[in-house]
XYZ file of C-alpha atoms in Angstrom:
562
model
C 69.764 107.719 118.371
C 72.861 105.714 119.870
C 73.212 102.099 119.112
C 75.828 99.553 120.942
C 78.019 97.169 119.257
C 77.772 93.534 119.855
C 81.123 91.569 119.230
C 79.658 88.090 119.341
C 76.004 88.419 117.586
C 75.857 84.668 116.796
C 76.576 83.801 120.209
C 80.081 82.665 120.003
C 83.430 84.307 119.294
C 84.732 82.180 116.148
C 81.150 81.439 114.903
C 80.499 85.289 114.733
C 83.979 85.970 113.040
C 83.481 83.319 110.343
C 80.098 85.182 109.423
C 81.752 88.667 109.912
C 84.394 87.427 107.541
C 81.848 87.199 104.864
C 82.416 90.423 102.893
C 86.087 89.351 102.605
C 85.044 85.992 101.655
C 83.124 87.151 98.645
C 85.605 89.184 97.528
C 88.291 86.329 97.693
C 85.523 83.761 95.711
C 84.893 86.655 93.176
C 88.102 87.880 92.397
C 90.090 84.655 92.757
C 87.738 81.682 91.721
C 84.771 83.068 89.723
C 87.405 85.583 88.368
C 84.909 88.518 88.087
C 86.424 92.231 87.834
C 87.753 93.871 90.859
C 84.922 96.482 90.541
C 81.969 93.877 90.187
C 83.798 91.619 93.080
C 83.785 94.654 95.125
C 80.122 95.776 94.711
C 79.178 91.928 95.736
C 81.297 92.290 98.919
C 79.688 95.631 99.846
C 76.261 94.253 99.216
C 77.498 91.509 101.415
C 78.736 93.538 104.245
C 75.790 95.975 104.469
C 73.818 92.262 104.612
C 75.870 91.104 107.525
C 75.362 94.538 109.137
C 71.727 94.802 108.821
C 70.910 90.971 109.536
C 73.618 89.616 111.764
C 74.569 92.682 113.790
C 71.180 94.066 113.873
C 72.737 97.672 113.092
C 69.781 100.167 112.200
C 69.647 100.816 108.604
C 70.272 104.727 108.698
C 73.410 103.930 110.377
C 74.501 101.208 108.202
C 73.956 103.483 105.126
C 75.453 106.300 106.600
C 78.795 104.386 107.512
C 78.918 103.200 103.457
C 78.574 106.643 102.519
C 81.124 108.039 104.694
C 83.552 105.406 103.315
C 83.021 106.501 99.629
C 83.353 110.036 100.633
C 86.755 109.008 102.561
C 87.591 106.975 99.369
C 87.095 110.110 97.487
C 89.330 112.281 99.185
C 91.614 110.159 101.170
C 92.861 107.584 98.629
C 91.405 108.272 95.127
C 92.343 111.925 95.097
C 95.989 110.908 95.551
C 96.112 107.890 93.550
C 94.494 109.681 90.446
C 97.062 112.522 90.236
C 99.935 110.291 91.063
C 99.092 108.702 87.860
C 98.236 111.938 86.150
C 101.545 113.398 86.722
C 103.223 110.004 85.222
C 100.776 110.257 82.179
C 101.806 114.211 81.751
C 105.593 112.967 81.442
C 104.248 110.426 78.910
C 102.184 112.984 76.924
C 105.005 115.631 76.455
C 107.360 113.263 75.486
C 109.738 113.385 78.376
C 109.428 109.909 79.296
C 110.986 108.670 75.904
C 114.104 110.671 77.077
C 114.405 108.935 80.543
C 114.130 105.684 78.682
C 116.897 106.742 76.410
C 119.135 107.359 79.551
C 118.366 104.097 80.746
C 119.040 102.281 77.772
C 122.229 103.891 77.289
C 123.435 102.980 81.129
C 125.088 99.699 80.421
C 125.386 96.823 78.042
C 125.397 94.213 81.007
C 122.023 92.713 81.366
C 122.604 92.377 85.166
C 123.154 95.997 85.764
C 120.291 96.824 83.344
C 117.873 94.729 85.888
C 119.260 96.416 88.592
C 118.858 100.021 86.880
C 115.273 99.576 85.211
C 113.452 96.699 87.272
C 114.668 97.531 90.913
C 115.419 101.395 90.806
C 113.403 103.032 88.140
C 110.378 100.763 88.974
C 110.435 101.917 92.739
C 110.479 105.567 90.989
C 107.459 104.713 89.214
C 105.918 102.962 92.281
C 106.634 106.030 94.192
C 105.050 108.293 92.114
C 102.012 106.464 90.213
C 101.859 102.998 92.246
C 99.067 100.512 90.955
C 100.295 98.185 88.163
C 102.131 101.045 86.263
C 105.820 100.178 87.455
C 105.240 96.522 86.363
C 104.001 97.166 82.933
C 106.304 99.989 82.036
C 109.430 98.060 83.339
C 108.472 94.973 81.860
C 107.805 96.448 78.223
C 111.150 98.650 78.565
C 113.387 95.276 79.318
C 111.467 93.384 76.672
C 112.285 96.133 74.189
C 115.757 96.150 75.329
C 115.973 92.371 74.491
C 115.153 90.683 77.513
C 112.945 87.456 77.185
C 109.720 88.791 77.721
C 108.398 86.520 80.251
C 111.652 86.724 82.164
C 111.095 90.655 82.134
C 107.737 90.215 83.810
C 109.104 88.201 86.274
C 111.897 90.403 87.052
C 109.472 93.370 87.072
C 107.113 91.447 89.466
C 109.970 90.558 91.934
C 111.542 94.173 92.007
C 107.975 95.551 92.683
C 108.012 94.651 96.292
C 110.206 96.795 98.689
C 108.695 99.968 97.317
C 105.095 99.303 97.353
C 104.379 100.342 101.090
C 105.438 103.668 100.296
C 103.510 103.905 96.750
C 101.496 106.287 95.298
C 103.218 109.217 97.155
C 102.810 107.384 100.579
C 99.134 106.479 99.756
C 98.821 102.992 101.856
C 100.119 104.527 104.939
C 98.064 107.611 104.561
C 95.105 105.681 104.815
C 96.254 103.288 107.376
C 96.908 106.327 109.576
C 93.503 107.865 108.729
C 91.580 104.937 109.338
C 93.307 103.733 112.641
C 94.108 107.203 114.115
C 90.754 107.300 116.239
C 91.290 103.606 117.636
C 94.486 104.778 118.772
C 93.310 108.141 119.797
C 96.171 109.762 117.680
C 95.630 112.702 115.069
C 95.771 111.307 111.488
C 98.912 112.835 110.675
C 100.710 111.585 113.641
C 99.592 107.948 112.949
C 100.746 108.073 109.621
C 104.393 109.289 110.843
C 104.448 106.518 113.079
C 103.340 103.824 110.777
C 105.686 105.252 108.028
C 108.577 105.216 110.277
C 107.755 101.667 111.446
C 107.397 100.123 107.981
C 110.865 102.160 107.202
C 112.517 99.873 109.983
C 111.246 96.612 108.261
C 111.199 97.093 104.423
C 114.983 98.187 104.165
C 115.961 94.539 105.163
C 114.039 93.622 102.100
C 115.742 96.075 100.053
C 119.096 94.883 100.715
C 118.056 91.285 99.689
C 115.932 92.349 96.448
C 118.868 93.391 94.044
C 120.874 90.166 94.754
C 117.476 88.132 94.600
C 116.684 89.708 91.069
C 120.232 88.938 89.639
C 119.884 85.274 90.775
C 116.771 84.702 89.144
C 118.151 86.442 86.128
C 121.501 84.975 85.699
C 122.288 82.517 88.561
C 124.263 82.807 91.795
C 127.553 82.745 90.133
C 126.837 85.618 87.719
C 125.419 87.446 90.582
C 128.425 87.438 92.564
C 130.329 88.982 89.642
C 128.585 92.064 90.054
C 128.309 92.033 93.919
C 129.230 95.719 93.809
C 126.539 96.781 92.034
C 124.208 94.642 93.654
C 125.521 96.013 97.238
C 125.446 99.505 96.028
C 121.712 99.477 94.749
C 120.295 97.822 98.067
C 122.212 99.900 100.565
C 121.652 103.017 98.681
C 118.196 102.321 98.528
C 117.727 100.924 102.046
C 119.433 103.637 103.528
C 117.352 106.412 101.944
C 114.408 104.420 102.777
C 114.968 104.409 106.240
C 116.074 108.104 106.615
C 113.120 109.383 104.343
C 110.501 107.065 106.141
C 111.561 108.251 109.774
C 112.925 112.041 109.169
C 111.434 113.285 105.990
C 107.887 112.105 104.977
C 105.816 109.120 103.832
C 105.299 110.837 100.359
C 108.699 111.098 99.476
C 110.060 107.611 100.568
C 110.090 105.945 97.324
C 111.114 108.800 94.807
C 114.086 109.654 96.955
C 115.272 105.988 97.531
C 115.017 105.336 93.820
C 116.922 108.388 92.670
C 119.398 107.580 95.318
C 119.833 104.136 94.179
C 120.403 105.071 90.674
C 122.509 108.102 91.300
C 124.621 105.411 93.256
C 124.594 102.996 90.467
C 125.546 105.745 88.100
C 128.667 106.860 89.860
C 129.790 103.391 90.586
C 129.776 102.460 87.077
C 131.886 105.465 86.225
C 134.916 103.821 88.489
C 133.916 100.273 88.024
C 132.523 97.609 85.397
C 132.226 93.839 85.648
C 135.215 91.936 84.443
C 132.753 90.169 81.965
C 129.789 91.790 80.190
C 126.821 89.189 80.562
C 124.467 88.917 77.769
C 121.635 86.405 77.046
C 122.691 83.166 75.309
C 123.402 83.611 71.539
C 123.111 87.553 71.985
C 125.812 89.567 70.133
C 127.544 92.389 71.485
C 126.419 95.848 69.744
C 129.413 97.349 67.397
C 129.354 100.671 69.638
C 127.876 103.015 71.739
C 125.432 104.786 69.898
C 125.410 108.667 69.678
C 122.062 108.926 70.791
C 122.734 107.222 73.996
C 125.898 109.327 74.819
C 123.754 112.421 74.279
C 120.797 110.969 76.459
C 123.606 110.766 79.189
C 124.531 114.202 79.192
C 120.883 115.406 79.279
C 120.186 113.046 82.080
C 119.432 116.187 84.447
C 117.128 117.569 81.808
C 115.228 114.278 81.362
C 114.581 114.025 85.391
C 113.309 117.440 85.405
C 109.627 116.521 86.238
C 110.581 114.193 89.209
C 112.707 116.906 90.255
C 109.822 119.513 90.192
C 107.602 116.815 92.287
C 110.447 116.106 94.794
C 110.725 119.975 95.491
C 106.906 120.352 95.601
C 106.454 117.870 98.161
C 109.428 118.777 100.139
C 108.183 122.299 100.691
C 104.747 121.278 101.533
C 106.087 119.105 104.224
C 108.887 121.626 105.678
C 107.196 121.975 108.841
C 107.292 118.353 109.631
C 110.691 117.656 108.524
C 112.270 120.804 110.157
C 110.814 121.823 113.592
C 110.291 125.406 114.848
C 110.726 127.144 111.741
C 109.421 130.814 111.475
C 105.741 131.408 110.713
C 106.554 132.828 107.264
C 108.783 129.652 106.246
C 106.383 127.002 107.387
C 104.502 126.328 104.499
C 103.138 122.986 106.051
C 101.269 125.278 108.584
C 99.972 127.267 106.217
C 98.765 124.739 103.646
C 96.725 123.177 106.959
C 95.056 126.386 107.679
C 92.852 125.122 104.711
C 92.001 121.882 106.268
C 88.322 121.123 106.725
C 87.403 118.867 109.584
C 83.664 117.933 110.380
C 81.546 115.327 111.743
C 79.446 112.995 109.740
C 75.634 113.792 110.538
C 73.912 110.908 111.701
C 76.999 108.627 112.587
C 79.207 110.666 114.649
C 79.156 109.542 118.309
C 76.108 107.499 117.608
C 77.655 104.270 117.815
C 78.724 102.929 121.082
C 81.847 100.424 121.590
C 82.461 98.959 124.734
C 85.154 96.262 126.646
C 86.922 94.659 125.706
C 87.348 96.960 122.860
C 87.506 100.347 124.838
C 88.227 100.472 128.649
C 84.658 101.564 129.024
C 81.507 102.337 126.955
C 82.633 105.186 124.731
C 81.144 106.867 121.654
C 82.555 105.931 118.109
C 83.643 109.032 116.499
C 83.267 109.784 112.660
C 85.074 112.529 111.638
C 86.366 113.400 108.601
C 89.578 115.735 107.635
C 89.784 117.187 103.984
C 93.253 118.686 103.645
C 92.642 120.606 100.379
C 95.924 122.142 100.029
C 98.464 119.638 102.099
C 97.025 116.524 100.595
C 99.518 114.649 98.436
C 97.074 114.387 95.482
C 96.709 118.524 95.492
C 100.528 118.592 95.520
C 100.934 116.025 92.750
C 98.266 117.977 90.615
C 100.434 121.225 90.934
C 103.544 119.544 90.315
C 102.066 117.963 87.128
C 100.618 121.196 85.650
C 104.197 123.184 86.458
C 106.038 120.175 85.137
C 103.672 120.061 82.159
C 104.209 123.760 81.087
C 108.047 123.546 81.882
C 108.265 120.269 79.244
C 106.584 122.542 76.613
C 103.040 121.151 77.194
C 99.949 123.293 76.450
C 96.563 123.912 78.729
C 94.856 121.677 75.861
C 97.363 118.723 76.433
C 96.966 118.715 79.977
C 93.273 118.782 80.124
C 93.339 116.155 77.582
C 95.458 114.082 79.592
C 93.408 114.482 82.528
C 90.534 113.114 80.674
C 92.321 110.256 79.637
C 93.518 109.702 83.034
C 89.854 109.801 84.047
C 88.772 107.115 81.785
C 91.962 105.064 82.259
C 91.277 104.921 86.104
C 87.233 105.016 85.933
C 87.101 101.484 87.154
C 89.975 101.489 89.517
C 88.463 104.539 91.220
C 84.834 102.619 91.590
C 86.655 99.923 93.057
C 88.474 102.082 95.436
C 85.055 103.784 96.835
C 83.563 100.330 97.332
C 86.496 98.989 99.028
C 86.374 101.872 101.473
C 82.626 101.597 101.866
C 83.217 98.005 103.025
C 85.976 98.905 105.504
C 83.692 101.692 107.251
C 80.426 99.442 107.430
C 82.428 96.595 108.914
C 84.262 99.008 111.429
C 81.048 100.592 112.745
C 78.963 97.474 112.533
C 81.265 95.850 114.998
C 82.569 92.912 112.290
C 86.242 94.407 112.467
C 86.218 94.432 116.146
C 84.756 90.820 116.056
C 87.482 89.510 113.600
C 89.948 91.410 115.657
C 88.856 89.567 118.822
C 89.236 86.279 117.317
C 92.736 86.873 115.681
C 93.813 87.804 119.264
C 93.388 84.279 120.423
C 96.598 83.831 117.838
C 98.626 84.596 120.901
C 102.149 85.240 120.709
C 102.825 84.261 116.826
C 100.229 86.970 115.740
C 103.103 89.167 114.643
C 103.953 86.214 112.304
C 100.236 85.707 111.272
C 99.823 89.368 110.791
C 102.343 89.342 107.675
C 100.283 86.766 105.834
C 96.988 88.753 106.606
C 98.427 91.574 104.555
C 99.847 89.417 101.641
C 96.317 87.868 101.372
C 94.699 91.141 101.409
C 97.032 92.635 98.631
C 96.662 89.415 96.569
C 93.042 89.939 96.495
C 92.616 93.322 95.814
C 96.304 94.075 94.171
C 96.798 97.235 96.314
C 98.681 97.806 99.301
C 96.021 100.980 100.193
C 93.075 98.579 99.713
C 94.459 96.090 102.397
C 95.132 98.406 104.840
C 91.680 99.698 104.468
C 90.321 96.214 105.003
C 92.567 94.673 107.633
C 94.637 97.659 109.043
C 91.687 98.662 111.566
C 91.400 94.637 112.464
C 95.174 94.333 112.806
C 95.208 97.340 115.209
C 92.305 95.932 117.099
C 93.781 92.667 117.521
C 97.402 94.035 118.761
C 95.530 96.166 121.360
C 93.737 93.199 122.809
C 97.034 91.299 122.851
C 98.913 93.983 124.725
C 101.069 94.283 121.314
C 101.965 97.406 119.774
C 99.547 98.584 117.367
C 101.841 100.669 115.456
C 103.885 97.229 114.774
C 100.569 95.290 113.663
C 99.470 98.228 111.301
C 103.135 98.446 109.843
C 103.272 94.533 109.286
C 99.993 94.603 107.695
C 101.534 97.278 105.251
C 105.129 95.554 104.880
C 103.573 91.884 104.581
C 100.841 93.093 101.861
C 103.836 93.981 99.497
C 104.950 90.586 99.039
C 101.204 89.762 97.686
C 101.906 92.419 94.821
C 103.898 89.851 92.564
C 101.033 87.128 92.814
C 98.010 89.380 92.582
C 95.688 88.517 89.551
C 95.589 91.904 88.568
C 99.328 92.590 88.307
C 100.053 89.432 86.855
C 97.410 90.368 84.077
C 98.889 93.770 83.574
C 102.557 92.350 83.256
C 101.478 89.717 80.825
C 99.696 92.392 78.600
C 102.392 94.739 78.676
C 104.481 92.394 76.694
C 101.706 91.001 74.370
C 101.731 87.811 76.311
C 98.032 87.630 77.621
C 97.098 83.999 78.747
C 100.702 83.618 80.529
C 99.370 84.573 83.678
C 99.523 80.874 85.022
C 103.335 80.769 84.297
C 104.117 84.018 85.754
C 102.575 82.939 89.302
C 104.373 79.740 89.152
C 107.471 81.621 89.036
C 106.781 84.128 91.651
C 104.510 82.150 94.186
C 107.022 80.321 96.141
C 109.196 83.710 96.381
C 106.158 85.680 97.600
C 105.364 82.948 100.516
C 109.223 82.954 101.466
C 109.535 86.809 101.559
C 106.424 86.973 103.479
C 107.790 84.794 105.901
C 110.940 86.966 106.217
C 108.533 90.085 107.224
C 106.795 87.886 109.720
C 110.062 87.000 111.250
C 111.081 90.567 111.467
C 108.106 91.521 112.958
C 107.798 88.700 115.592
C 111.565 89.579 116.477
C 110.441 93.300 117.025
C 107.373 92.200 119.300
C 109.456 90.046 121.467
C 113.415 90.699 121.348
C 113.980 94.089 118.897
C 111.008 96.167 120.559
C 113.233 99.242 120.416
C 112.744 99.071 116.771
C 109.088 100.111 117.181
C 108.573 103.689 116.950
C 106.836 105.215 120.131
C 103.528 107.659 119.807
């Protein structure tokens, strides 16, 4: 049985697009207006997506439910497996007590509040984003700064604003891995190659933001004049992070971008402060200077390398697993990447693969829509993070019982987040195979030359709704790519802009506002946090949109080619 997609099932493009968008509208209203939980909102949106596929697009029921089932399985392996073990790695560092040593190192770095914000909110927050993603960077850095004496609400605002530039590569590069795997069939590329291209493209957009954010943070904290007093630190943090972000995203691996960039920024700040200090130590009004630097802080500095050991293990594990993509033409016995890929399992989804037919203008001619799934058992960043967590756990003195207990606690901690991931991916697959995504893409293609600017705000909206850049790439990534193809624009740029624009929605996402407020014991202050971050979110998204528009028209050489 084969079934041909219909891109205007309601008789007109925009009417069809409005109906095709019903699952997204339901998700928007449920999350933002009715304020249902994320997993309940996703469940309602999934039911709506199936209803639209069956009733509007006349998709055979077997194909509709097969596409939903494939979306769930894709979510289990390609998204949840990575996200879960990234969080598990972080939880192991907490359970073994190593995270306390890291906090002591950070606390003993400087007495100047501006430098503390650069180190904790910007640099260390990026490290947490790179490893665990989700809301953990906001919760942890806000709580740390509040414990060091920052006003609680100000601490959360700083954490939210800082959690921008690193989000595209968060959770070991998960947003870009998801985007690559979902859109590779549309662009006729291999999933790994699509991920590499998106990583490189995003790595040529967000470093511009990384240069801005440190100065931006200090201005919000202390004002323009006080920012100029610490311009060497501001420039050092931004330049070090941006440079490594570009290098890692283009030449190493999407999974290592944030981890390497964050550690580079922290190391650069530490080296700078060995030779330079601000002329005046800035503290909050009425705050007294500490009598002397504690012995504990000095000892913490000397033990810095020991404190960072878990992250060193993680970096080595990911680096070795990606060595074949970093260094070409390695001897077979050295190419661990190729060896790990030998365990890959690629299979066609029964009952769906090549049973849906696409046609012009989405494809050049009538063509079957493939439904294949790659399960990279050993190469997956999730598997590497699990291995690194176990090795680091034992190295930090953890016993098997502790590691197993932490695994169970992580499962309990993430149970609803995982359920949400599965349903979001099911929605994406139902919309892709029913033709709803293609209808939306054709409608958005009518925006013409301003599409790259519009594209950034689509990503922004998706992260505002879901709180996750990976989720918004699942929802809107294929649609953005198809829209770009219809406009003869580079689809890599469209997917990258969806990702980069999406990160600016993170600071105003209801989930992240709630996480930040809860972390400092200020539940109920979400409205205040939103008012302090909303305008910045819109303005920074506009910056991404302008960068994308320039890349599409003038700076086309910045876009990587397949």
